[in-house]
Short mmCIF file of C-alpha atoms and ligand atoms in Angstrom, two decimals:
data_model
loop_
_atom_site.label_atom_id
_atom_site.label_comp_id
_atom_site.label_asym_id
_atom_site.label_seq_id
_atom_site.Cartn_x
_atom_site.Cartn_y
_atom_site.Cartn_z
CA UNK A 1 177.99 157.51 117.07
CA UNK A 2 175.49 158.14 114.39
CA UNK A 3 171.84 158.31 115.06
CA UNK A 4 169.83 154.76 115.58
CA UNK A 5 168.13 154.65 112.51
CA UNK A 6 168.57 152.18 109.88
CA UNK A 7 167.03 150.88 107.25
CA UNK A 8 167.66 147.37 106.49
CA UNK A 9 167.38 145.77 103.56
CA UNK A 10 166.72 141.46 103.05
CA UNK A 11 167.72 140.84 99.83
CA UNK A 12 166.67 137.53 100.02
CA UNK A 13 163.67 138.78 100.18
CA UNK A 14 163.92 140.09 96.52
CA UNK A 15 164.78 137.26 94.91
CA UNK A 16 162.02 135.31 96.72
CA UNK A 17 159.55 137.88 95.14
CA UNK A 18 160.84 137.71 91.78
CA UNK A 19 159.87 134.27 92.03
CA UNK A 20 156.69 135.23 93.69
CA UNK A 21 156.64 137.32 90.56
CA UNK A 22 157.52 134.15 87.63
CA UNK A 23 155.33 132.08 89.77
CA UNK A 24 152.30 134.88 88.55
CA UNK A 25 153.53 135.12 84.63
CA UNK A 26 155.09 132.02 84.01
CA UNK A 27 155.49 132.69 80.06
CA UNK A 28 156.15 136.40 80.35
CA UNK A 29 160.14 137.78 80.69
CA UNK A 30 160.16 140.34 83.73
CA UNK A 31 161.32 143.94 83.35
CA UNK A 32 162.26 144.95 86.96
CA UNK A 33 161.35 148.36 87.68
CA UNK A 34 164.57 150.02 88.77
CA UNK A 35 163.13 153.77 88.76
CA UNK A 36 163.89 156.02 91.59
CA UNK A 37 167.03 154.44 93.08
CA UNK A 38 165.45 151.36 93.08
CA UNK A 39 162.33 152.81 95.19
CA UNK A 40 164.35 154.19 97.78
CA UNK A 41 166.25 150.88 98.47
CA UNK A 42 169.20 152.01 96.60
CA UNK A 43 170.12 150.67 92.66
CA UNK A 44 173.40 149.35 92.89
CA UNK A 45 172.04 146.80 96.02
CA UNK A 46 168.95 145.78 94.38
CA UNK A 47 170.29 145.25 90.81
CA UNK A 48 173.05 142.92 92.56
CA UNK A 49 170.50 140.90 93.93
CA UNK A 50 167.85 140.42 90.96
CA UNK A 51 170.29 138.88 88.34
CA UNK A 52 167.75 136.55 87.40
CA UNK A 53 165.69 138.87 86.03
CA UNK A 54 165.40 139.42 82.30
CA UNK A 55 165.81 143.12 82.13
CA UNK A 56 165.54 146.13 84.07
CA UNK A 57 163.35 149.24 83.80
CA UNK A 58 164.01 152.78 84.70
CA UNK A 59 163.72 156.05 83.39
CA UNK A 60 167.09 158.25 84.05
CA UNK A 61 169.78 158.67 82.05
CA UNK A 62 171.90 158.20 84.31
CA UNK A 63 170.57 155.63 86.47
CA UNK A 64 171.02 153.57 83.13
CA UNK A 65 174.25 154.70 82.22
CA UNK A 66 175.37 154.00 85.88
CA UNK A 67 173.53 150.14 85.55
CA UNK A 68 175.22 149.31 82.63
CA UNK A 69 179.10 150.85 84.43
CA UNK A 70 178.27 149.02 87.49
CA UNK A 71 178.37 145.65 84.73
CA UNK A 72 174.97 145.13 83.91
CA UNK A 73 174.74 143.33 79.81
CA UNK A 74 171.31 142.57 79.68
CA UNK A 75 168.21 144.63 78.43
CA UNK A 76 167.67 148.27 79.94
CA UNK A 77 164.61 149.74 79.03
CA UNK A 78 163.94 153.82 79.44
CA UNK A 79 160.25 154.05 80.62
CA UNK A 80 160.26 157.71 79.54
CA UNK A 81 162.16 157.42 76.61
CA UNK A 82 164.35 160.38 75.68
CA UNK A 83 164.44 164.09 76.83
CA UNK A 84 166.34 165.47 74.08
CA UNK A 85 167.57 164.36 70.49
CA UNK A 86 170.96 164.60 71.93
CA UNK A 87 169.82 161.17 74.30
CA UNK A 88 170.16 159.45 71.67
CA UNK A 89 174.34 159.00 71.48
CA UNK A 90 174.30 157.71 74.70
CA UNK A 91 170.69 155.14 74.48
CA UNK A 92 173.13 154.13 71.29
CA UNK A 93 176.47 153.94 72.89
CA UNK A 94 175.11 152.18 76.21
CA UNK A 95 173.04 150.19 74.26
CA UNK A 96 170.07 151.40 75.99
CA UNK A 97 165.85 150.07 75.03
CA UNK A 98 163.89 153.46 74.93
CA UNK A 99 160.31 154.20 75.07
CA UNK A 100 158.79 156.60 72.15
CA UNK A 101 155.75 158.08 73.13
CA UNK A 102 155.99 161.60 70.77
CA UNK A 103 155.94 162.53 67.09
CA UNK A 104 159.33 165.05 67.99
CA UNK A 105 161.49 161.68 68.80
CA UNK A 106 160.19 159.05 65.45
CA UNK A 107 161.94 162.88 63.79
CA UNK A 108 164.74 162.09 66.30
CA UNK A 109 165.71 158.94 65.53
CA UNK A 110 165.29 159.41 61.51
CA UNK A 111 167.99 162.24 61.87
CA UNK A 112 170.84 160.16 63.79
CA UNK A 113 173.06 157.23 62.78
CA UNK A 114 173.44 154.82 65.56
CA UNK A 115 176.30 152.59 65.90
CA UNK A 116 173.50 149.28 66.08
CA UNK A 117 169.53 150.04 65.72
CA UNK A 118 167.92 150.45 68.11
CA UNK A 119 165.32 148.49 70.22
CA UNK A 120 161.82 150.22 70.79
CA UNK A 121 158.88 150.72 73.12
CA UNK A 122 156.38 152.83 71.51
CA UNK A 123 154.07 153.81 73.62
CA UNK A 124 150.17 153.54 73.31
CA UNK A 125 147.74 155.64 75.51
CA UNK A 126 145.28 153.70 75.92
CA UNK A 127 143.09 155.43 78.38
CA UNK A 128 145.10 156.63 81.60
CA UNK A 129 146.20 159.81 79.30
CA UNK A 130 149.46 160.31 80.42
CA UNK A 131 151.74 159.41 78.03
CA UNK A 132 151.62 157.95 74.36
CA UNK A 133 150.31 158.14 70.68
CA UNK A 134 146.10 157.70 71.40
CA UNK A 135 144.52 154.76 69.37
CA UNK A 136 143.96 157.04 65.67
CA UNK A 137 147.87 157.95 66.03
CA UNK A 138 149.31 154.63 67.29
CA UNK A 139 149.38 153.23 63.38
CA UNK A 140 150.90 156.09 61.78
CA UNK A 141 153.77 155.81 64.11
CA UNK A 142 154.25 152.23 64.11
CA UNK A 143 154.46 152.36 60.19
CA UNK A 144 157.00 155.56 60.61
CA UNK A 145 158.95 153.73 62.92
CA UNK A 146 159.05 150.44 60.84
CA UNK A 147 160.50 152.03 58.19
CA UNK A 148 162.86 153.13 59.75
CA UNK A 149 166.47 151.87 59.36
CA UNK A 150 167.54 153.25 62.92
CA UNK A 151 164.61 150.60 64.13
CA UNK A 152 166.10 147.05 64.72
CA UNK A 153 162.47 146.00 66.60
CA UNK A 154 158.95 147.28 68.02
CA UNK A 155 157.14 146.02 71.18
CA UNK A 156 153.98 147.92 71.65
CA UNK A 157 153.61 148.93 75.10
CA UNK A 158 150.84 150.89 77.46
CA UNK A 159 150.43 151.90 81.15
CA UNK A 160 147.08 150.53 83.42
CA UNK A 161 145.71 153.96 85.45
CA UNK A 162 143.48 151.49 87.65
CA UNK A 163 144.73 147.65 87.18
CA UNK A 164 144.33 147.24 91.61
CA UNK A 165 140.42 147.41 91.07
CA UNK A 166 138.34 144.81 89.80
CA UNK A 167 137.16 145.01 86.19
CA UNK A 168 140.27 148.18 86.28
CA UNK A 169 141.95 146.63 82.67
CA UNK A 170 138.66 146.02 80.56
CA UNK A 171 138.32 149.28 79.14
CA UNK A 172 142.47 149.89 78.31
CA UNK A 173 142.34 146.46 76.87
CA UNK A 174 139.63 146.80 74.56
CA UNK A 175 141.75 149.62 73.36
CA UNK A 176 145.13 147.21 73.63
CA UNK A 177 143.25 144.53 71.25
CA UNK A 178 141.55 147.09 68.75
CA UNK A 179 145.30 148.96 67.98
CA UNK A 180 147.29 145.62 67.88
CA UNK A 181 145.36 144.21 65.29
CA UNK A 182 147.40 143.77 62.39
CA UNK A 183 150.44 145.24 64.17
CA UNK A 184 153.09 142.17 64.58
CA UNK A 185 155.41 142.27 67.36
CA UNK A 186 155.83 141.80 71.21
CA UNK A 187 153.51 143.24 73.54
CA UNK A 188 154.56 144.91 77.01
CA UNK A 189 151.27 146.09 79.45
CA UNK A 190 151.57 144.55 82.65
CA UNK A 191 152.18 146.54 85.84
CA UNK A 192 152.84 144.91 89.79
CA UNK A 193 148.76 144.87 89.98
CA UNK A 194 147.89 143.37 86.62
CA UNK A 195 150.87 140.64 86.95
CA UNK A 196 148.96 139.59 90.15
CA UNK A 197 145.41 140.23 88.84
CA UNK A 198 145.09 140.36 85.39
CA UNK A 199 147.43 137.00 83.84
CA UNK A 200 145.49 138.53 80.26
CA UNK A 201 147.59 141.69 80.74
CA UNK A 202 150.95 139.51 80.11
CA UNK A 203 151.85 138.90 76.74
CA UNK A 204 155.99 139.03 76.50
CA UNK A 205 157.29 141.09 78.57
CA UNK A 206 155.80 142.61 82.17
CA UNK A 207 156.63 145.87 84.45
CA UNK A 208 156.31 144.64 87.87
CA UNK A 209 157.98 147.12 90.63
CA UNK A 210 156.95 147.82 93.86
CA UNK A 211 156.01 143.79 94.64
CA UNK A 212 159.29 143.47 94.07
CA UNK A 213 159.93 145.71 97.02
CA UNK A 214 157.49 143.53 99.20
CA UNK A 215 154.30 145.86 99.33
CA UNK A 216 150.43 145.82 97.54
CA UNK A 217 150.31 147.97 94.71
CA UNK A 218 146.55 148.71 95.84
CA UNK A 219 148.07 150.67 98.90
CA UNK A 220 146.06 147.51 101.58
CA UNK A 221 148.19 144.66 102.54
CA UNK A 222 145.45 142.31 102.83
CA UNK A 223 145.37 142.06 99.22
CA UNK A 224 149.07 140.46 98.80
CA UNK A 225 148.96 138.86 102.29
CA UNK A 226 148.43 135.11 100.92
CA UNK A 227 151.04 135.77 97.43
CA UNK A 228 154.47 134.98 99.59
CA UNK A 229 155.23 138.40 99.09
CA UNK A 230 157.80 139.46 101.72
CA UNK A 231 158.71 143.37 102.67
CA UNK A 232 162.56 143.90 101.43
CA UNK A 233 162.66 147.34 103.58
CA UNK A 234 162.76 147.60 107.37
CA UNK A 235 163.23 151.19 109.03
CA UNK A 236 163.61 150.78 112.26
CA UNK A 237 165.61 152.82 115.48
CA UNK A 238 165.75 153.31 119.05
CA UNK A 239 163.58 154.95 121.92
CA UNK A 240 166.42 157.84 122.79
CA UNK A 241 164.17 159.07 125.48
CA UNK A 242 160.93 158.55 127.85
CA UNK A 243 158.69 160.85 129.47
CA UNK A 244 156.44 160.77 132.37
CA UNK A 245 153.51 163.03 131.06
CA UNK A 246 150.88 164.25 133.39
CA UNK A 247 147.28 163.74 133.18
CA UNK A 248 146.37 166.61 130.57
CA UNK A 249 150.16 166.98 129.17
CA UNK A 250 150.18 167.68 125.42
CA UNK A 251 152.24 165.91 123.43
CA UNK A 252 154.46 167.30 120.49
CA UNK A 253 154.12 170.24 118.02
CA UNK A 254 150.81 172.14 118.35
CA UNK A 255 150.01 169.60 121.47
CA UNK A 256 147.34 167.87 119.41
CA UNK A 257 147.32 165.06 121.58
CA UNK A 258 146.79 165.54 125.46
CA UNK A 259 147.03 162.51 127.86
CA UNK A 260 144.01 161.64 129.93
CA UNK A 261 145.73 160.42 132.65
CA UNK A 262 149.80 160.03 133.61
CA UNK A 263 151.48 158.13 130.83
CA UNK A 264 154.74 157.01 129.70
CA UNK A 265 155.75 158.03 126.02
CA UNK A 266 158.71 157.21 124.67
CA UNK A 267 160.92 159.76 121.90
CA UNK A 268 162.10 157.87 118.60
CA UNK A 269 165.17 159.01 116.69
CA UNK A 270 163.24 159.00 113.19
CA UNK A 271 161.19 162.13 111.90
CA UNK A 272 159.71 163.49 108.52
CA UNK A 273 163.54 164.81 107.30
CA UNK A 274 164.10 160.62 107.40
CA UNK A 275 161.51 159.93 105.54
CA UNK A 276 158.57 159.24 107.97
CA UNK A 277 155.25 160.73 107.00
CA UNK A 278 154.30 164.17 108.57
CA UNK A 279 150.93 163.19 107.73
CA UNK A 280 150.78 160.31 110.04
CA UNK A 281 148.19 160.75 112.55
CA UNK A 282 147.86 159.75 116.24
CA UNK A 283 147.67 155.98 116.28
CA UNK A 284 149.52 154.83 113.40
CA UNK A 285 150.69 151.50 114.70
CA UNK A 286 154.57 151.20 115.27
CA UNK A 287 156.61 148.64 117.21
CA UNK A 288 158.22 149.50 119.82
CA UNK A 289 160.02 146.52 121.78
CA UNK A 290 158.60 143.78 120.57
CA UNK A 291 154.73 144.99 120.85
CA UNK A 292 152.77 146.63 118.44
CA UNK A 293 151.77 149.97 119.72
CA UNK A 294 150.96 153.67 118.44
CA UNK A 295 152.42 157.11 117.70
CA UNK A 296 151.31 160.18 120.13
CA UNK A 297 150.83 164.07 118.54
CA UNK A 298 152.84 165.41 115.60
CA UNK A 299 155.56 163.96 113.77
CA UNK A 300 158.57 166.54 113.85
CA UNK A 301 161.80 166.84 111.52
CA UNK A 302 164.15 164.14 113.23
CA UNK A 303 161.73 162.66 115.91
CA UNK A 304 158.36 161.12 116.63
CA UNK A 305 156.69 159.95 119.82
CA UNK A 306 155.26 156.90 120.97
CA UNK A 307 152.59 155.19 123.79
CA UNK A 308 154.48 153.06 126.20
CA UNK A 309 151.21 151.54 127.88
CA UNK A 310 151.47 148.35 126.04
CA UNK A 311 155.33 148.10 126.58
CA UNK A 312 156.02 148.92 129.93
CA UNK A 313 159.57 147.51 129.54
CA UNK A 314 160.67 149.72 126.81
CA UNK A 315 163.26 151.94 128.22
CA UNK A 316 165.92 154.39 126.27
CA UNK A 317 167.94 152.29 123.89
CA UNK A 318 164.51 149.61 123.31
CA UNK A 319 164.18 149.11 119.77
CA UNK A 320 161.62 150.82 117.04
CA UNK A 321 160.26 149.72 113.72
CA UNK A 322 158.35 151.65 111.32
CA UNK A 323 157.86 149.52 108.41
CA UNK A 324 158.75 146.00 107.25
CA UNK A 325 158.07 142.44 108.90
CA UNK A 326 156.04 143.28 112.05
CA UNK A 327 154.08 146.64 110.24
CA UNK A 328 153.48 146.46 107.14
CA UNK A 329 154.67 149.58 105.01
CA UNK A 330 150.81 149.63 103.63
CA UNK A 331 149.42 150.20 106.99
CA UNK A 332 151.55 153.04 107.61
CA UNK A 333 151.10 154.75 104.29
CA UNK A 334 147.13 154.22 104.69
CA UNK A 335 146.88 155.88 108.00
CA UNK A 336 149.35 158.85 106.55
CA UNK A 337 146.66 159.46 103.53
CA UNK A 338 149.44 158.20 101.14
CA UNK A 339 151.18 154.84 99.45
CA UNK A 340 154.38 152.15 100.23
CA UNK A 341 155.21 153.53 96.68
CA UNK A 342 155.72 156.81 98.31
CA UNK A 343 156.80 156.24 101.90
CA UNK A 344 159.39 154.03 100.05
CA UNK A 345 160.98 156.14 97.20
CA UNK A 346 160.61 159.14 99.81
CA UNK A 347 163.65 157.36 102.15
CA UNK A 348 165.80 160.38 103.25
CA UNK A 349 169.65 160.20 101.67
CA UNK A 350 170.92 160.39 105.90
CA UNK A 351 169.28 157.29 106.47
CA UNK A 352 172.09 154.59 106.51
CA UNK A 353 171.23 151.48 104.68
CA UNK A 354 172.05 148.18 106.01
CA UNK A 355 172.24 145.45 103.25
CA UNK A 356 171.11 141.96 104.55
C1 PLP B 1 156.49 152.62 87.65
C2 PLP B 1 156.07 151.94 86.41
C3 PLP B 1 155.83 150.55 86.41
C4 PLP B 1 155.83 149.71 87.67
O1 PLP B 1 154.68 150.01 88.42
P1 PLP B 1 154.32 149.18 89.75
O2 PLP B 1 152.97 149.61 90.07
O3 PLP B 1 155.33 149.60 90.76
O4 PLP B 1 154.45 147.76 89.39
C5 PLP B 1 155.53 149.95 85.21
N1 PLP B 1 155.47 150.68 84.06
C6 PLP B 1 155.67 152.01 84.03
C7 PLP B 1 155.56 152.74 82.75
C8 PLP B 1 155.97 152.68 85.20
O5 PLP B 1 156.17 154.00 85.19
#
């Protein structure tokens, strides 16, 4: 037998936030964000399941190449772009939309002959400073691009860097609306937090990912609780062991945690190497038979530990969630110093998924 843990995916639940998702940007078409294996949930599941969906986003090669095998037709947009001028054959022969964000790959695609031109994403940084042509560049490579026989179209696209506060698009947008005048063509800005936030952020197209996947892109749960969204993930195992700890017994690694008085603790099959959070103090709610209750001392490499006052049923075999319908991935991540993005995308390869 393998070990307990399994994560489970709904699929339903995709769909129904895709919806959640159209029911936000009524006018806009929806790139899903497919980028790292689907965050965590696995590509060829997810992609399945979100047919409706107008195009899909990612930003490996291969991920792409693999999308369009599995028998994906539509739109596949590279959030990256390229790597090398040698991308190129393949964004041609898979018929593959790719970001430009440098001077190097405008010289890139002037140099090849592609079987069809091509569709692109140029890239404007409009404030986060990661990627992109700043607002005194932007023009010069739009007109470089546009004449460009290798260029079939041009949707001018940027990245938000704080779209989950309040107020968090003004300044990009100023920047959005100052660069596109005069510039004709689609526009593609939206993240997850400015489809829900921001409905000025959605022009044509929008980026929404990890809604999608059923969690707040502000990292706090409270701030999607009332938008239907619904958790696609559950990790969840079994209690393959309980302990009768003395008053004063420490608990785990480094004993960090000592009992007051006798307790019951129980021993989950699910540590950091599956994905859990090492970070994840003392008290980061878990369920644990049916009741919400907490995590005891250090997380270690294939096992964590749990109270057992408020389930004094749970016995070996009693099953454990981590994250998805009863705690909410957010909750988690918050007490562990860290995001659903990353407790999501960090899902260990052993972990067997379950698709719903
Ligand atoms: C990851 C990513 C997105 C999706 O972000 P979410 O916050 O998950 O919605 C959109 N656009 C770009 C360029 C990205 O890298």
């Amino acid at each position: 037998m393998p070990r307990p843990i399994i994560a489970t995916l709904d699929t339903a639940a995709l769909t129904s936030n895709l919806a959640v998702v159209r029911r936000h940007a009524p006018n806009a078409r929806v790139w899903s964000v497919v980028k790292a294996n689907a965050y965590g949930h696995g590509l060829n599941a997810v992609w399945q399941q979100l047919q409706q969906t107008d195009g899909f986003a990612l930003l490996d090669l291969n991920e792409a190449i693999t999308l369009r095998e599995e028998g994906w037709q539509g739109p596949i947009l590279l959030l990256e772009g390229f790597f090398q001028p040698t991308d190129l054959a393949e964004i041609d022969r898979y018929r593959l939309t790719t970001t430009v964000h440098s001077t190097w790959q405008i010289d890139a695609l002037a140099r090849m002959i592609p079987l069809a031109p091509f569709d692109i994403y140029l890239k404007l940084n409009s404030g986060m400073n990661r990627l992109g042509f700043n607002e005194q560049q932007l023009h010069t490579a739009w007109q470089a691009l546009s004449a460009l026989k290798q260029v079939a179209s041009l949707t001018l696209m940027t990245h938000f860097a704080y779209a989950d506060i309040p107020e968090g698009i003004a300044e990009q947008m100023a920047v959005v609306y100052r660069v596109g005048e005069g510039l004709h063509g689609p526009r593609c800005l939206a993240n997850s937090a400015a489809t829900l936030w921001h409905p000025t952020t959605h022009w044509q197209w929008i980026r929404p990912g990890i809604i999608l996947y059923g969690a707040s892109p502000s990292g706090d749960w409270k701030h999607v609780a009332d938008s239907g969204l619904r958790p696609v993930m559950t990790l969840h195992s079994e209690l393959i062991a309980v302990q009768q700890v003395p008053a004063a017994g420490r608990i785990g690694y480094g004993g960090y945690y000592r009992s007051e008085e006798t307790q019951r603790i129980g021993v989950v099959a699910c540590g950091y190497a599956d994905g859990y959070p090492r970070h994840a103090p003392t008290g980061t709610p878990i369920w644990v038979d049916g009741v919400c209750t907490r995590t005891l001392g250090t997380v270690s490499m294939d096992m964590l530990m749990v109270d057992l006052q408020p389930c004094p049923q749970a016995r070996i075999g009693s099953p454990v969630e981590f994250w998805g319908n009863h705690i909410k991935i957010d909750d988690v991540a918050t007490r562990a110093g860290t995001l659903g993005y990353e407790l999501m995308s960090s899902l260990a390869p052993r972990v067997p998924i379950n698709i719903l």
